[in-house]
mmCIF file with all atom_site columns, C-alpha atoms in Angstrom:
data_model
loop_
_atom_site.group_PDB
_atom_site.id
_atom_site.type_symbol
_atom_site.label_atom_id
_atom_site.label_alt_id
_atom_site.label_comp_id
_atom_site.label_asym_id
_atom_site.label_entity_id
_atom_site.label_seq_id
_atom_site.pdbx_PDB_ins_code
_atom_site.Cartn_x
_atom_site.Cartn_y
_atom_site.Cartn_z
_atom_site.occupancy
_atom_site.B_iso_or_equiv
_atom_site.pdbx_formal_charge
_atom_site.auth_seq_id
_atom_site.auth_comp_id
_atom_site.auth_asym_id
_atom_site.auth_atom_id
_atom_site.pdbx_PDB_model_num
ATOM 1   C CA . UNK A 1 1   ? 50.349 -9.875  55.578 1.00 45.00 ? 1356 UNK A CA 1
ATOM 2   C CA . UNK A 1 2   ? 47.027 -11.038 57.061 1.00 43.00 ? 1357 UNK A CA 1
ATOM 3   C CA . UNK A 1 3   ? 45.132 -8.720  54.714 1.00 39.00 ? 1358 UNK A CA 1
ATOM 4   C CA . UNK A 1 4   ? 46.935 -10.244 51.724 1.00 40.00 ? 1359 UNK A CA 1
ATOM 5   C CA . UNK A 1 5   ? 46.073 -13.797 52.890 1.00 36.00 ? 1360 UNK A CA 1
ATOM 6   C CA . UNK A 1 6   ? 42.447 -12.833 53.477 1.00 38.00 ? 1361 UNK A CA 1
ATOM 7   C CA . UNK A 1 7   ? 42.197 -11.247 50.013 1.00 34.00 ? 1362 UNK A CA 1
ATOM 8   C CA . UNK A 1 8   ? 43.804 -14.300 48.420 1.00 40.00 ? 1363 UNK A CA 1
ATOM 9   C CA . UNK A 1 9   ? 41.384 -16.645 50.182 1.00 38.00 ? 1364 UNK A CA 1
ATOM 10  C CA . UNK A 1 10  ? 38.422 -14.486 49.162 1.00 37.00 ? 1365 UNK A CA 1
ATOM 11  C CA . UNK A 1 11  ? 39.600 -14.426 45.533 1.00 35.00 ? 1366 UNK A CA 1
ATOM 12  C CA . UNK A 1 12  ? 39.953 -18.221 45.515 1.00 37.00 ? 1367 UNK A CA 1
ATOM 13  C CA . UNK A 1 13  ? 36.481 -18.649 46.994 1.00 34.00 ? 1368 UNK A CA 1
ATOM 14  C CA . UNK A 1 14  ? 34.965 -16.399 44.315 1.00 31.00 ? 1369 UNK A CA 1
ATOM 15  C CA . UNK A 1 15  ? 36.874 -18.213 41.563 1.00 30.00 ? 1370 UNK A CA 1
ATOM 16  C CA . UNK A 1 16  ? 35.705 -21.629 42.731 1.00 33.00 ? 1371 UNK A CA 1
ATOM 17  C CA . UNK A 1 17  ? 32.111 -20.424 43.161 1.00 34.00 ? 1372 UNK A CA 1
ATOM 18  C CA . UNK A 1 18  ? 32.181 -18.884 39.684 1.00 35.00 ? 1373 UNK A CA 1
ATOM 19  C CA . UNK A 1 19  ? 33.499 -22.085 38.106 1.00 32.00 ? 1374 UNK A CA 1
ATOM 20  C CA . UNK A 1 20  ? 30.892 -24.187 39.893 1.00 35.00 ? 1375 UNK A CA 1
ATOM 21  C CA . UNK A 1 21  ? 28.088 -21.902 38.720 1.00 35.00 ? 1376 UNK A CA 1
ATOM 22  C CA . UNK A 1 22  ? 29.369 -21.883 35.137 1.00 34.00 ? 1377 UNK A CA 1
ATOM 23  C CA . UNK A 1 23  ? 29.697 -25.675 34.891 1.00 33.00 ? 1378 UNK A CA 1
ATOM 24  C CA . UNK A 1 24  ? 26.507 -27.582 34.034 1.00 36.00 ? 1379 UNK A CA 1
ATOM 25  C CA . UNK A 1 25  ? 25.685 -30.510 36.313 1.00 40.00 ? 1380 UNK A CA 1
ATOM 26  C CA . UNK A 1 26  ? 26.329 -33.014 33.516 1.00 42.00 ? 1381 UNK A CA 1
ATOM 27  C CA . UNK A 1 27  ? 29.420 -31.443 31.948 1.00 43.00 ? 1382 UNK A CA 1
ATOM 28  C CA . UNK A 1 28  ? 32.750 -33.157 31.592 1.00 48.00 ? 1383 UNK A CA 1
ATOM 29  C CA . UNK A 1 29  ? 33.711 -36.784 31.158 1.00 66.00 ? 1384 UNK A CA 1
ATOM 30  C CA . UNK A 1 30  ? 31.165 -39.208 32.546 1.00 89.00 ? 1385 UNK A CA 1
ATOM 31  C CA . UNK A 1 31  ? 28.939 -42.136 31.746 1.00 96.00 ? 1386 UNK A CA 1
ATOM 32  C CA . UNK A 1 32  ? 25.231 -41.681 32.451 1.00 96.00 ? 1387 UNK A CA 1
ATOM 33  C CA . UNK A 1 33  ? 22.020 -43.705 32.386 1.00 97.00 ? 1388 UNK A CA 1
ATOM 34  C CA . UNK A 1 34  ? 18.335 -42.827 32.777 1.00 98.00 ? 1389 UNK A CA 1
ATOM 35  C CA . UNK A 1 35  ? 15.089 -44.808 32.908 1.00 98.00 ? 1390 UNK A CA 1
ATOM 36  C CA . UNK A 1 36  ? 11.873 -43.453 31.380 1.00 98.00 ? 1391 UNK A CA 1
ATOM 37  C CA . UNK A 1 37  ? 8.995  -43.174 33.851 1.00 98.00 ? 1392 UNK A CA 1
ATOM 38  C CA . UNK A 1 38  ? 6.706  -45.446 31.833 1.00 98.00 ? 1393 UNK A CA 1
ATOM 39  C CA . UNK A 1 39  ? 6.908  -48.970 30.459 1.00 97.00 ? 1394 UNK A CA 1
ATOM 40  C CA . UNK A 1 40  ? 4.454  -51.155 28.597 1.00 95.00 ? 1395 UNK A CA 1
ATOM 41  C CA . UNK A 1 41  ? 2.924  -54.589 29.030 1.00 92.00 ? 1396 UNK A CA 1
ATOM 42  C CA . UNK A 1 42  ? 1.473  -55.668 25.654 1.00 90.00 ? 1397 UNK A CA 1
ATOM 43  C CA . UNK A 1 43  ? -1.458 -58.077 25.198 1.00 87.00 ? 1398 UNK A CA 1
ATOM 44  C CA . UNK A 1 44  ? 0.972  -60.870 24.226 1.00 87.00 ? 1399 UNK A CA 1
ATOM 45  C CA . UNK A 1 45  ? 2.961  -60.378 27.456 1.00 87.00 ? 1400 UNK A CA 1
ATOM 46  C CA . UNK A 1 46  ? 5.822  -58.388 25.928 1.00 91.00 ? 1401 UNK A CA 1
ATOM 47  C CA . UNK A 1 47  ? 7.313  -55.913 28.380 1.00 94.00 ? 1402 UNK A CA 1
ATOM 48  C CA . UNK A 1 48  ? 9.138  -52.881 27.023 1.00 96.00 ? 1403 UNK A CA 1
ATOM 49  C CA . UNK A 1 49  ? 11.327 -50.536 29.064 1.00 98.00 ? 1404 UNK A CA 1
ATOM 50  C CA . UNK A 1 50  ? 13.388 -47.596 27.845 1.00 98.00 ? 1405 UNK A CA 1
ATOM 51  C CA . UNK A 1 51  ? 15.582 -44.640 28.737 1.00 98.00 ? 1406 UNK A CA 1
ATOM 52  C CA . UNK A 1 52  ? 18.780 -42.923 27.664 1.00 98.00 ? 1407 UNK A CA 1
ATOM 53  C CA . UNK A 1 53  ? 22.478 -43.560 28.124 1.00 97.00 ? 1408 UNK A CA 1
ATOM 54  C CA . UNK A 1 54  ? 25.758 -41.873 27.440 1.00 97.00 ? 1409 UNK A CA 1
ATOM 55  C CA . UNK A 1 55  ? 29.148 -43.544 27.546 1.00 96.00 ? 1410 UNK A CA 1
ATOM 56  C CA . UNK A 1 56  ? 32.542 -42.356 26.481 1.00 94.00 ? 1411 UNK A CA 1
ATOM 57  C CA . UNK A 1 57  ? 35.058 -44.350 24.474 1.00 91.00 ? 1412 UNK A CA 1
ATOM 58  C CA . UNK A 1 58  ? 37.947 -45.420 26.681 1.00 86.00 ? 1413 UNK A CA 1
ATOM 59  C CA . UNK A 1 59  ? 40.012 -47.272 24.093 1.00 85.00 ? 1414 UNK A CA 1
ATOM 60  C CA . UNK A 1 60  ? 39.829 -50.612 25.879 1.00 82.00 ? 1415 UNK A CA 1
ATOM 61  C CA . UNK A 1 61  ? 38.363 -53.711 24.207 1.00 82.00 ? 1416 UNK A CA 1
ATOM 62  C CA . UNK A 1 62  ? 34.972 -55.137 25.093 1.00 87.00 ? 1417 UNK A CA 1
ATOM 63  C CA . UNK A 1 63  ? 31.308 -54.530 24.287 1.00 93.00 ? 1418 UNK A CA 1
ATOM 64  C CA . UNK A 1 64  ? 29.032 -52.273 26.356 1.00 96.00 ? 1419 UNK A CA 1
ATOM 65  C CA . UNK A 1 65  ? 25.391 -53.076 27.112 1.00 96.00 ? 1420 UNK A CA 1
ATOM 66  C CA . UNK A 1 66  ? 22.374 -51.542 28.833 1.00 98.00 ? 1421 UNK A CA 1
ATOM 67  C CA . UNK A 1 67  ? 20.592 -54.183 30.877 1.00 97.00 ? 1422 UNK A CA 1
ATOM 68  C CA . UNK A 1 68  ? 17.345 -53.772 32.802 1.00 98.00 ? 1423 UNK A CA 1
ATOM 69  C CA . UNK A 1 69  ? 15.477 -55.652 35.486 1.00 97.00 ? 1424 UNK A CA 1
ATOM 70  C CA . UNK A 1 70  ? 11.788 -55.163 36.228 1.00 96.00 ? 1425 UNK A CA 1
ATOM 71  C CA . UNK A 1 71  ? 10.630 -55.600 39.837 1.00 96.00 ? 1426 UNK A CA 1
ATOM 72  C CA . UNK A 1 72  ? 6.997  -55.657 40.902 1.00 94.00 ? 1427 UNK A CA 1
ATOM 73  C CA . UNK A 1 73  ? 5.946  -57.253 44.181 1.00 92.00 ? 1428 UNK A CA 1
ATOM 74  C CA . UNK A 1 74  ? 7.866  -60.531 44.552 1.00 91.00 ? 1429 UNK A CA 1
ATOM 75  C CA . UNK A 1 75  ? 8.585  -60.781 40.805 1.00 91.00 ? 1430 UNK A CA 1
ATOM 76  C CA . UNK A 1 76  ? 11.948 -59.794 39.326 1.00 93.00 ? 1431 UNK A CA 1
ATOM 77  C CA . UNK A 1 77  ? 12.881 -60.425 35.690 1.00 93.00 ? 1432 UNK A CA 1
ATOM 78  C CA . UNK A 1 78  ? 15.709 -59.326 33.422 1.00 94.00 ? 1433 UNK A CA 1
ATOM 79  C CA . UNK A 1 79  ? 14.239 -57.500 30.455 1.00 95.00 ? 1434 UNK A CA 1
ATOM 80  C CA . UNK A 1 80  ? 16.494 -57.701 27.401 1.00 90.00 ? 1435 UNK A CA 1
ATOM 81  C CA . UNK A 1 81  ? 19.744 -55.930 26.724 1.00 93.00 ? 1436 UNK A CA 1
ATOM 82  C CA . UNK A 1 82  ? 20.796 -53.208 24.310 1.00 95.00 ? 1437 UNK A CA 1
ATOM 83  C CA . UNK A 1 83  ? 24.240 -52.960 22.727 1.00 97.00 ? 1438 UNK A CA 1
ATOM 84  C CA . UNK A 1 84  ? 25.568 -49.486 23.542 1.00 97.00 ? 1439 UNK A CA 1
ATOM 85  C CA . UNK A 1 85  ? 27.550 -47.195 21.257 1.00 96.00 ? 1440 UNK A CA 1
ATOM 86  C CA . UNK A 1 86  ? 30.153 -45.336 23.325 1.00 95.00 ? 1441 UNK A CA 1
ATOM 87  C CA . UNK A 1 87  ? 30.784 -42.115 21.431 1.00 95.00 ? 1442 UNK A CA 1
ATOM 88  C CA . UNK A 1 88  ? 29.891 -39.516 24.075 1.00 95.00 ? 1443 UNK A CA 1
ATOM 89  C CA . UNK A 1 89  ? 26.439 -38.865 22.579 1.00 96.00 ? 1444 UNK A CA 1
ATOM 90  C CA . UNK A 1 90  ? 23.190 -39.255 24.516 1.00 97.00 ? 1445 UNK A CA 1
ATOM 91  C CA . UNK A 1 91  ? 21.386 -42.199 22.956 1.00 98.00 ? 1446 UNK A CA 1
ATOM 92  C CA . UNK A 1 92  ? 18.125 -44.025 23.604 1.00 98.00 ? 1447 UNK A CA 1
ATOM 93  C CA . UNK A 1 93  ? 17.880 -47.614 24.774 1.00 98.00 ? 1448 UNK A CA 1
ATOM 94  C CA . UNK A 1 94  ? 14.858 -49.913 24.587 1.00 98.00 ? 1449 UNK A CA 1
ATOM 95  C CA . UNK A 1 95  ? 14.742 -53.393 26.109 1.00 98.00 ? 1450 UNK A CA 1
ATOM 96  C CA . UNK A 1 96  ? 11.919 -55.853 25.511 1.00 96.00 ? 1451 UNK A CA 1
ATOM 97  C CA . UNK A 1 97  ? 11.156 -59.370 26.643 1.00 93.00 ? 1452 UNK A CA 1
ATOM 98  C CA . UNK A 1 98  ? 8.286  -61.446 25.332 1.00 87.00 ? 1453 UNK A CA 1
ATOM 99  C CA . UNK A 1 99  ? 6.240  -63.803 27.454 1.00 70.00 ? 1454 UNK A CA 1
ATOM 100 C CA . UNK A 1 100 ? 7.115  -62.384 30.875 1.00 70.00 ? 1455 UNK A CA 1
ATOM 101 C CA . UNK A 1 101 ? 4.209  -59.945 31.051 1.00 67.00 ? 1456 UNK A CA 1
ATOM 102 C CA . UNK A 1 102 ? 1.719  -62.466 32.437 1.00 71.00 ? 1457 UNK A CA 1
ATOM 103 C CA . UNK A 1 103 ? 3.493  -62.151 35.796 1.00 83.00 ? 1458 UNK A CA 1
ATOM 104 C CA . UNK A 1 104 ? 3.242  -58.361 35.805 1.00 88.00 ? 1459 UNK A CA 1
ATOM 105 C CA . UNK A 1 105 ? 0.284  -56.039 36.167 1.00 87.00 ? 1460 UNK A CA 1
ATOM 106 C CA . UNK A 1 106 ? -0.293 -52.519 34.964 1.00 91.00 ? 1461 UNK A CA 1
ATOM 107 C CA . UNK A 1 107 ? 0.698  -50.047 37.645 1.00 95.00 ? 1462 UNK A CA 1
ATOM 108 C CA . UNK A 1 108 ? 3.753  -49.113 39.636 1.00 97.00 ? 1463 UNK A CA 1
ATOM 109 C CA . UNK A 1 109 ? 6.997  -51.089 39.340 1.00 97.00 ? 1464 UNK A CA 1
ATOM 110 C CA . UNK A 1 110 ? 10.732 -50.578 39.773 1.00 98.00 ? 1465 UNK A CA 1
ATOM 111 C CA . UNK A 1 111 ? 13.337 -50.720 37.013 1.00 98.00 ? 1466 UNK A CA 1
ATOM 112 C CA . UNK A 1 112 ? 16.999 -51.329 37.767 1.00 98.00 ? 1467 UNK A CA 1
ATOM 113 C CA . UNK A 1 113 ? 19.148 -50.478 34.767 1.00 98.00 ? 1468 UNK A CA 1
ATOM 114 C CA . UNK A 1 114 ? 22.898 -50.945 34.346 1.00 97.00 ? 1469 UNK A CA 1
ATOM 115 C CA . UNK A 1 115 ? 25.362 -49.650 31.789 1.00 97.00 ? 1470 UNK A CA 1
ATOM 116 C CA . UNK A 1 116 ? 27.987 -52.388 31.785 1.00 96.00 ? 1471 UNK A CA 1
ATOM 117 C CA . UNK A 1 117 ? 31.164 -53.019 29.860 1.00 94.00 ? 1472 UNK A CA 1
ATOM 118 C CA . UNK A 1 118 ? 32.414 -56.556 29.342 1.00 93.00 ? 1473 UNK A CA 1
ATOM 119 C CA . UNK A 1 119 ? 36.118 -55.834 29.638 1.00 88.00 ? 1474 UNK A CA 1
ATOM 120 C CA . UNK A 1 120 ? 38.363 -58.362 27.924 1.00 83.00 ? 1475 UNK A CA 1
ATOM 121 C CA . UNK A 1 121 ? 41.667 -56.908 29.162 1.00 80.00 ? 1476 UNK A CA 1
ATOM 122 C CA . UNK A 1 122 ? 42.445 -60.070 31.138 1.00 80.00 ? 1477 UNK A CA 1
ATOM 123 C CA . UNK A 1 123 ? 41.332 -62.412 28.342 1.00 81.00 ? 1478 UNK A CA 1
ATOM 124 C CA . UNK A 1 124 ? 38.068 -63.389 30.047 1.00 86.00 ? 1479 UNK A CA 1
ATOM 125 C CA . UNK A 1 125 ? 35.064 -61.075 29.796 1.00 86.00 ? 1480 UNK A CA 1
ATOM 126 C CA . UNK A 1 126 ? 34.727 -59.363 33.180 1.00 91.00 ? 1481 UNK A CA 1
ATOM 127 C CA . UNK A 1 127 ? 31.816 -57.011 33.951 1.00 92.00 ? 1482 UNK A CA 1
ATOM 128 C CA . UNK A 1 128 ? 32.858 -53.413 34.525 1.00 93.00 ? 1483 UNK A CA 1
ATOM 129 C CA . UNK A 1 129 ? 29.986 -51.202 35.753 1.00 95.00 ? 1484 UNK A CA 1
ATOM 130 C CA . UNK A 1 130 ? 29.867 -47.764 34.138 1.00 96.00 ? 1485 UNK A CA 1
ATOM 131 C CA . UNK A 1 131 ? 26.532 -46.397 35.451 1.00 97.00 ? 1486 UNK A CA 1
ATOM 132 C CA . UNK A 1 132 ? 23.366 -47.602 37.156 1.00 97.00 ? 1487 UNK A CA 1
ATOM 133 C CA . UNK A 1 133 ? 19.917 -46.204 37.738 1.00 98.00 ? 1488 UNK A CA 1
ATOM 134 C CA . UNK A 1 134 ? 16.942 -47.385 39.770 1.00 98.00 ? 1489 UNK A CA 1
ATOM 135 C CA . UNK A 1 135 ? 13.615 -45.720 39.068 1.00 98.00 ? 1490 UNK A CA 1
ATOM 136 C CA . UNK A 1 136 ? 9.913  -46.106 39.745 1.00 98.00 ? 1491 UNK A CA 1
ATOM 137 C CA . UNK A 1 137 ? 7.940  -46.600 36.540 1.00 98.00 ? 1492 UNK A CA 1
ATOM 138 C CA . UNK A 1 138 ? 4.299  -46.835 35.612 1.00 98.00 ? 1493 UNK A CA 1
ATOM 139 C CA . UNK A 1 139 ? 3.487  -49.922 33.528 1.00 96.00 ? 1494 UNK A CA 1
ATOM 140 C CA . UNK A 1 140 ? 0.659  -49.374 31.091 1.00 93.00 ? 1495 UNK A CA 1
#
């Protein structure tokens, strides 16, 4: 009986290990967000940040957006917002904001990005976070 239990446990361990090895890290149902490692500060002060997102349709009402915040030193500014298409495909996002660049310098900064759904299930738009990413970027 103990041999049978030991063999069963070993078979389960191998099965689980095999499934884990065969499954890519980003497989399955999930929402995801990335931030590109570079951003730009144009001569007119326009800041541009970018990355990728993926969101899945869930059938509930409400728009989905990618928002971003740029942090450098004591400065923190929201940089635009991109309307997201939730179809399960990896898509690019780009957010820009004009006139805020005079407060920022070329060099290292932090970007905080959020993939957010404005759920209208209750009648009022309520933010529903889907994914977030914080990354160091190089402003050029």
